[in-house]
Amino acid sequence: MYCSFSLSLPLLLLLIMSISFLSTLCVSTNQQSTNMDPHELETLFKIMETVSSDQNWRISHPYPCKLSSSWLGIGCKKGFDNKSHVTRLDFGTRPNPTCKPTATFPNLIFQLPNLESVFFIQCFTHSKTRISVSRNRLFSSSLQQLSLRSNPALIGSIPSQLSSLKSLQVLTLSQNSLIGQIPVEIFSMSFLVHLDLSYNKLTGKVPHQIGNLQNLVGLDLSYNKFIGPIPDTIGQLGMLQKLDLSSNAFTGSIPESTENLPSLSFMALSNNKLSGKFPKGLAKLLSLQYFLMDDNPMFIPLPVEFGQLKKLQELRLAGSGYSGTIPASYSQLLNLTTLSLQNNKLTGEIPVGFSSLSHIYHLNLSRNFLGGVVPFNSSFLKRLGRNLNLSGNPGLCLSPSEADAVFIGVGVCGSNNTNNSITKPFKKSEAPSEYNISFFLVAAIGIVAFHYLFSLV
């Protein structure tokens, strides 16, 4: 009897311990999956119901931060209070939650205290909506990245209250229908690293306070309606790597202070009303890889200083009335892949050194007054093929020994057959339609790829 009891006791104790352990495990697992602040959970459900009708979020995802119940487009993290908190929301394109036609901007996002990143991409497309915020709500926000892109129904102005987002590092409000001026308060956001307001309908002058954003790495204000000069305080943005001010109505000259941007690798100023001389310190921009400044009324000689920027890969100065000869120093740009100087008033011969540009793949010197013999051998001509355009230069001709290499828009030296009927650069409105499509397509792909590196989505 004693032996029988002594054998069953350990078994009984083991059974009790097992039941206790399993019970504790179930409770722990259940708490971990449902351990969200009720107010935060309710706020999240209200946001989802405002934006998306993909499903009944309360029923299909009752515990959004539980792995088995979460959806793509949400991120959670356990806080110091041992509760799960929403840190990321991503709307608009699958596989993330899509936005219903009646979706409007949910200002409740600023009530999620641990939300760090929120994205609305192609979300507000039907019902007109505005960015609405309450300054009192923003002070407690942990938001670091706010991105609203490709929302044609997002209207109104940029709220100055956004400046209360003291933790914000990335502000992307691109490809919307925003109007008005940039609030001066935005330039007090000292932690901003990336500011993208491109492709809107913003107006007015860019405030000189922009120089306060000294941590800025990327600045894109392209495709708006900004006027006036480029602020000289732009030179205070010492960490800037990307500057895109293209397709606005900026006037005046490039500020001398830009020489103080040693990290600048991408600069786009095309399609503005800029004129005057280039900065004296242009040669100090030793990190510059892309300089795009087509279609500005410059009407000056090409600056020789570009020849000292050895990292340049793309140089675009088309349609800007440049005169004089092409500087021989440009032959030193051994990393150059694209050179666009078409539709100017350039004279003289093509620098012989261009034939040594081993990386050049797109060269457009058309619609100028260049003359002399084309200094390219058959190997160079075949390598560029249709990406070489020399048409519209009445004085240019091709050596008879290279005449069969490829059609480049010029006649053969000593021949009466010539197709150089163009005797002066076209005005922008008169430009012919036979632009070299492959030239612009490949060049455009290169620019888009560079933009992507700075999208910081």
XYZ file of C-alpha atoms in Angstrom:
457
model
C 0.000 0.000 0.000
C 2.821 2.330 0.964
C 4.675 1.525 -2.263
C 1.584 2.159 -4.355
C 1.043 5.576 -2.756
C 4.673 6.642 -3.114
C 4.600 5.913 -6.816
C 1.390 7.828 -7.523
C 2.366 10.983 -5.610
C 5.107 12.088 -8.038
C 2.748 11.428 -10.895
C 0.067 13.489 -9.234
C 2.489 16.369 -8.590
C 3.690 16.229 -12.199
C 0.108 16.356 -13.429
C -0.674 19.373 -11.246
C 2.468 21.209 -12.411
C 1.664 20.495 -16.061
C -1.862 21.821 -15.732
C -0.571 24.933 -13.962
C 2.083 25.538 -16.635
C -0.390 25.142 -19.502
C -2.847 27.425 -17.768
C -0.171 30.075 -17.268
C 0.968 29.722 -20.888
C -2.567 30.164 -22.220
C -3.159 33.233 -20.086
C 0.211 34.701 -21.084
C -0.424 34.067 -24.769
C -3.913 35.504 -24.579
C -2.673 38.627 -22.782
C 0.104 39.102 -25.297
C -2.294 38.944 -28.225
C -4.957 41.220 -26.753
C -2.802 43.489 -24.613
C -3.551 46.791 -26.372
C -4.813 49.928 -24.766
C -8.608 49.925 -25.393
C -8.604 53.589 -26.425
C -5.759 53.037 -28.900
C -7.509 49.960 -30.302
C -10.769 51.881 -30.781
C -8.891 54.780 -32.447
C -7.288 52.338 -34.865
C -10.626 50.796 -35.820
C -12.117 54.269 -36.450
C -9.176 55.115 -38.735
C -9.634 51.891 -40.687
C -13.376 52.505 -41.078
C -12.732 56.055 -42.305
C -10.207 54.996 -44.931
C -10.811 51.426 -46.093
C -13.788 49.163 -46.784
C -11.770 46.097 -47.790
C -13.307 44.212 -44.856
C -14.958 44.628 -41.482
C -11.796 45.335 -39.542
C -13.318 44.857 -36.083
C -14.453 41.352 -36.932
C -11.651 40.157 -39.211
C -8.807 41.588 -37.108
C -10.013 41.933 -33.498
C -6.410 41.914 -32.224
C -4.462 43.835 -34.920
C -1.075 43.470 -33.214
C -1.381 39.703 -32.863
C 0.619 38.063 -35.645
C -2.190 35.730 -36.658
C -4.684 38.600 -36.775
C -2.619 41.437 -38.256
C -2.698 42.622 -41.862
C -0.059 43.801 -44.320
C 0.329 47.504 -43.862
C 0.371 47.579 -40.089
C 3.366 47.430 -37.780
C 3.333 46.988 -34.006
C 5.887 47.102 -31.254
C 5.796 46.293 -27.559
C 6.322 49.356 -25.394
C 7.823 49.897 -21.966
C 4.344 49.426 -20.524
C 4.421 45.843 -21.846
C 1.530 46.649 -24.176
C 1.478 46.421 -27.987
C 1.312 49.713 -29.881
C 0.765 50.582 -33.535
C 3.938 52.035 -35.056
C 3.235 51.958 -38.801
C 0.223 52.267 -41.124
C 0.368 51.939 -44.908
C -2.687 52.599 -47.112
C -3.593 52.828 -50.752
C -1.951 50.115 -52.835
C -2.168 46.359 -52.500
C -1.187 44.250 -50.694
C -1.782 47.019 -48.139
C -5.375 48.084 -47.386
C -6.874 50.030 -50.278
C -8.875 53.209 -49.837
C -12.586 53.465 -50.494
C -13.937 56.202 -52.822
C -15.285 58.158 -49.839
C -12.006 58.016 -47.915
C -10.970 61.251 -46.220
C -7.851 62.203 -44.305
C -8.110 60.646 -40.820
C -6.704 63.164 -38.348
C -7.081 60.458 -35.707
C -3.666 59.166 -36.784
C -2.153 61.869 -34.594
C -3.857 60.289 -31.569
C -1.864 57.064 -31.920
C 0.929 57.949 -29.471
C 3.504 55.465 -30.780
C 2.830 55.818 -34.521
C 6.168 56.451 -36.254
C 5.360 56.113 -39.975
C 2.177 56.564 -41.992
C 1.716 56.346 -45.771
C -1.268 57.306 -47.941
C -0.433 56.491 -51.572
C -3.138 56.778 -54.261
C -5.618 56.881 -51.431
C -7.661 60.098 -51.712
C -8.746 59.979 -55.339
C -12.493 60.787 -55.342
C -13.805 62.655 -52.296
C -12.047 65.987 -51.769
C -10.282 66.149 -48.449
C -7.755 68.261 -46.569
C -4.942 67.623 -44.126
C -6.685 68.515 -40.873
C -4.825 68.544 -37.585
C -5.175 69.846 -34.069
C -2.004 71.343 -32.649
C -2.820 70.015 -29.173
C -2.865 66.466 -30.518
C 0.489 66.781 -32.267
C 2.667 67.558 -29.257
C 2.347 63.975 -28.004
C 2.903 62.408 -31.442
C 5.949 60.223 -32.130
C 5.546 60.499 -35.907
C 8.836 60.419 -37.808
C 7.584 59.922 -41.370
C 4.432 61.331 -42.971
C 3.978 60.480 -46.637
C 0.978 61.453 -48.772
C 1.658 60.794 -52.460
C -0.469 60.640 -55.600
C -3.703 61.832 -54.006
C -5.497 64.037 -56.578
C -8.388 64.737 -54.192
C -6.105 66.050 -51.452
C -6.692 69.806 -51.646
C -6.180 72.918 -49.570
C -3.016 74.321 -48.071
C -0.263 72.764 -45.998
C -1.280 73.220 -42.336
C 1.206 75.219 -40.306
C 0.312 72.977 -37.354
C 2.452 70.220 -38.864
C 5.417 72.103 -37.430
C 4.367 70.747 -34.023
C 5.501 67.267 -35.108
C 8.838 67.704 -33.403
C 10.030 64.169 -34.196
C 9.254 64.340 -37.925
C 12.211 63.512 -40.173
C 10.509 62.803 -43.521
C 7.652 64.915 -44.897
C 6.449 63.848 -48.349
C 3.420 65.663 -49.799
C 4.046 64.903 -53.467
C 1.678 64.615 -56.447
C -1.387 66.009 -54.723
C -3.528 69.110 -55.347
C -2.194 71.318 -52.575
C -2.277 75.088 -53.052
C -1.015 78.226 -51.333
C 2.374 79.093 -49.931
C 4.679 77.006 -47.789
C 3.984 77.916 -44.152
C 7.044 79.558 -42.607
C 6.505 77.387 -39.530
C 7.507 74.295 -41.537
C 11.071 75.564 -41.562
C 11.286 75.297 -37.776
C 11.214 71.480 -38.025
C 14.863 71.072 -37.236
C 14.869 67.264 -37.432
C 13.682 67.163 -41.056
C 15.964 65.108 -43.261
C 13.771 64.919 -46.369
C 11.183 67.432 -47.612
C 9.277 66.663 -50.815
C 6.470 69.025 -51.899
C 6.771 68.313 -55.626
C 3.947 68.102 -58.173
C 1.409 70.326 -56.456
C 0.043 73.818 -57.135
C 2.010 75.672 -54.501
C 2.691 79.370 -55.112
C 4.596 82.363 -53.824
C 8.221 82.764 -52.885
C 10.253 80.205 -50.980
C 10.894 81.804 -47.557
C 14.473 82.539 -46.587
C 13.839 80.556 -43.381
C 14.457 77.423 -45.447
C 18.068 77.810 -44.354
C 17.023 76.668 -40.865
C 16.633 73.053 -42.032
C 20.301 72.287 -41.556
C 19.813 68.510 -41.285
C 18.132 68.361 -44.691
C 19.557 65.794 -47.111
C 16.847 65.915 -49.795
C 14.764 68.925 -50.931
C 12.277 68.617 -53.807
C 10.019 71.562 -54.686
C 9.730 70.737 -58.393
C 6.605 71.108 -60.542
C 4.884 73.871 -58.617
C 4.357 77.588 -59.274
C 7.019 79.150 -57.098
C 8.280 82.583 -58.132
C 11.035 84.974 -57.200
C 14.697 84.229 -56.545
C 16.117 81.051 -55.070
C 16.827 82.027 -51.442
C 20.495 82.664 -50.762
C 20.038 80.811 -47.466
C 19.945 77.575 -49.472
C 23.699 77.592 -48.954
C 23.183 76.941 -45.238
C 21.938 73.409 -45.958
C 25.410 71.939 -45.641
C 24.252 68.301 -45.626
C 22.103 68.608 -48.765
C 22.619 65.877 -51.367
C 19.591 66.377 -53.608
C 18.109 69.720 -54.701
C 15.269 69.760 -57.232
C 13.654 73.125 -58.028
C 12.778 72.345 -61.649
C 9.572 73.352 -63.445
C 8.687 76.454 -61.478
C 9.049 80.172 -62.279
C 12.173 81.030 -60.308
C 13.990 84.149 -61.516
C 17.409 85.665 -60.939
C 20.628 83.708 -60.851
C 21.835 80.631 -58.981
C 22.841 81.872 -55.508
C 26.565 82.243 -54.892
C 26.022 80.421 -51.600
C 25.490 77.090 -53.367
C 29.263 76.686 -53.333
C 28.789 75.808 -49.654
C 27.015 72.521 -50.485
C 29.927 70.069 -50.557
C 27.697 66.964 -50.435
C 25.379 68.009 -53.280
C 25.248 65.248 -55.892
C 21.963 66.046 -57.698
C 20.859 69.530 -58.761
C 17.879 70.139 -61.061
C 16.852 73.664 -62.104
C 15.281 72.993 -65.525
C 12.240 74.872 -66.825
C 12.524 78.063 -64.832
C 13.330 81.689 -65.697
C 16.847 81.750 -64.318
C 19.474 83.948 -65.961
C 22.786 85.606 -65.255
C 26.142 84.119 -64.435
C 26.882 80.871 -62.648
C 28.277 81.029 -59.091
C 31.992 81.795 -58.940
C 32.490 78.801 -56.685
C 30.795 76.336 -59.050
C 33.981 74.249 -59.205
C 33.712 73.590 -55.446
C 30.740 71.258 -55.948
C 33.042 68.268 -56.241
C 30.327 65.739 -55.305
C 28.024 66.813 -58.132
C 26.972 63.919 -60.383
C 23.812 65.267 -62.016
C 23.294 68.874 -63.127
C 20.054 69.486 -65.018
C 19.313 73.016 -66.173
C 17.507 72.841 -69.505
C 15.219 75.643 -70.692
C 16.322 78.749 -68.826
C 17.046 82.143 -70.521
C 20.761 82.162 -69.710
C 22.263 83.666 -72.913
C 25.855 83.444 -71.707
C 28.871 81.317 -72.695
C 29.052 77.825 -71.242
C 30.973 77.925 -67.936
C 34.352 76.213 -68.187
C 34.141 75.274 -64.489
C 31.954 72.276 -65.280
C 35.081 70.623 -66.635
C 36.489 70.465 -63.084
C 33.558 68.486 -61.689
C 35.066 65.080 -62.359
C 32.145 63.110 -60.861
C 29.604 64.527 -63.300
C 27.609 61.792 -64.997
C 24.840 63.865 -66.536
C 25.002 67.465 -67.748
C 21.905 68.948 -69.368
C 22.011 72.581 -70.565
C 19.666 72.496 -73.565
C 17.444 75.299 -74.833
C 19.007 78.118 -72.837
C 20.651 80.397 -75.401
C 24.264 79.498 -74.580
C 26.746 81.010 -77.030
C 30.429 80.677 -77.853
C 32.361 77.457 -78.131
C 32.036 74.228 -76.171
C 34.816 74.369 -73.540
C 37.569 71.839 -74.200
C 37.621 71.190 -70.443
C 34.406 69.187 -70.830
C 36.581 66.481 -72.386
C 37.949 65.841 -68.887
C 34.572 64.608 -67.626
C 35.495 60.950 -67.950
C 32.456 59.753 -65.955
C 30.016 61.589 -68.217
C 27.236 59.408 -69.638
C 24.841 62.103 -70.887
C 25.549 65.518 -72.372
C 22.649 67.618 -73.684
C 23.554 70.950 -75.289
C 20.948 71.028 -78.047
C 18.972 74.076 -79.179
C 21.483 76.735 -78.164
C 23.698 79.145 -80.139
C 26.990 77.323 -79.823
C 29.694 77.899 -82.435
C 33.090 76.473 -83.292
C 34.068 72.837 -83.548
C 33.228 69.848 -81.394
C 36.170 69.349 -78.979
C 38.396 66.538 -80.273
C 38.673 65.207 -76.718
C 34.993 64.169 -76.754
C 36.061 61.062 -78.664
C 37.860 59.914 -75.476
C 34.749 60.030 -73.303
C 34.536 56.273 -72.845
C 31.393 56.355 -70.664
C 29.372 58.742 -72.837
C 26.251 57.069 -74.111
C 23.943 59.971 -74.941
C 25.206 63.038 -76.755
C 22.928 65.696 -78.214
C 24.525 68.763 -79.819
C 21.771 69.385 -82.364
C 20.336 72.763 -83.429
C 23.410 74.917 -82.854
C 25.910 76.631 -85.165
C 28.723 74.115 -84.808
C 31.094 73.555 -87.726
C 34.048 71.546 -88.925
C 34.620 67.825 -89.237
C 32.933 65.541 -86.695
C 35.868 64.205 -84.607
C 34.411 60.748 -83.946
C 35.627 57.487 -85.433
C 33.350 54.678 -86.579
C 33.662 52.819 -83.264
C 32.423 55.849 -81.320
C 29.620 56.453 -83.807
C 28.414 52.860 -83.672
C 28.570 52.733 -79.877
C 26.243 55.705 -79.516
C 24.120 54.912 -82.549
C 20.786 56.710 -82.372
C 21.747 58.238 -79.040
C 23.996 60.670 -80.925
C 22.290 63.681 -82.493
C 24.277 66.355 -84.351
C 21.554 67.520 -86.748
C 20.779 71.160 -87.335
C 24.409 72.351 -87.427
C 24.879 73.729 -90.968
C 28.678 73.794 -90.800
C 29.209 70.249 -89.505
C 30.213 67.416 -91.800
C 31.307 63.824 -91.445
C 34.587 62.444 -92.765
C 34.010 60.294 -95.898
C 35.830 57.426 -94.172
C 33.149 57.340 -91.466
C 30.174 58.095 -93.699
C 28.781 54.551 -93.562
C 29.045 54.188 -89.784
C 25.628 55.516 -88.733
C 23.179 58.285 -89.592
C 23.800 61.186 -87.190
C 22.048 64.045 -88.973
C 24.987 65.618 -90.839
C 26.230 65.364 -94.394
C 29.536 64.060 -95.698
C 32.386 66.538 -96.093
C 32.793 67.613 -99.703
C 29.405 66.198 -100.707
C 26.538 68.211 -102.129
C 24.095 65.944 -100.327
C 23.262 67.374 -96.952
C 20.248 67.273 -94.737
C 21.360 70.238 -92.655
C 18.483 72.479 -93.654
C 18.261 73.916 -90.137
C 20.148 77.201 -89.985
C 19.156 78.399 -86.535
C 18.017 76.881 -83.241
C 14.315 76.223 -82.979
C 12.173 78.097 -80.562
C 10.612 75.850 -77.990
C 7.190 76.077 -79.655
C 8.654 75.277 -83.089
C 10.746 72.277 -82.127
C 10.232 69.345 -84.538
C 8.728 66.094 -83.362
C 11.590 63.851 -84.426
C 13.330 63.994 -81.061
C 15.547 61.015 -80.562
C 13.176 58.895 -78.473
C 15.703 56.392 -77.197
C 17.969 59.224 -76.048
C 15.344 60.829 -73.850
C 13.848 57.536 -72.677
C 17.088 56.125 -71.330
C 18.087 59.490 -69.866
C 14.713 59.761 -68.136
C 15.138 56.285 -66.649
C 18.449 57.377 -65.185
C 16.876 60.443 -63.531
C 13.947 58.411 -62.120
C 16.372 55.860 -60.679
C 18.272 58.634 -58.919
C 15.047 60.135 -57.544
C 14.095 56.740 -56.212
C 17.255 56.589 -54.102
C 15.971 59.675 -52.293
C 12.292 58.770 -52.161
C 12.676 57.670 -48.522
C 9.252 56.212 -48.693
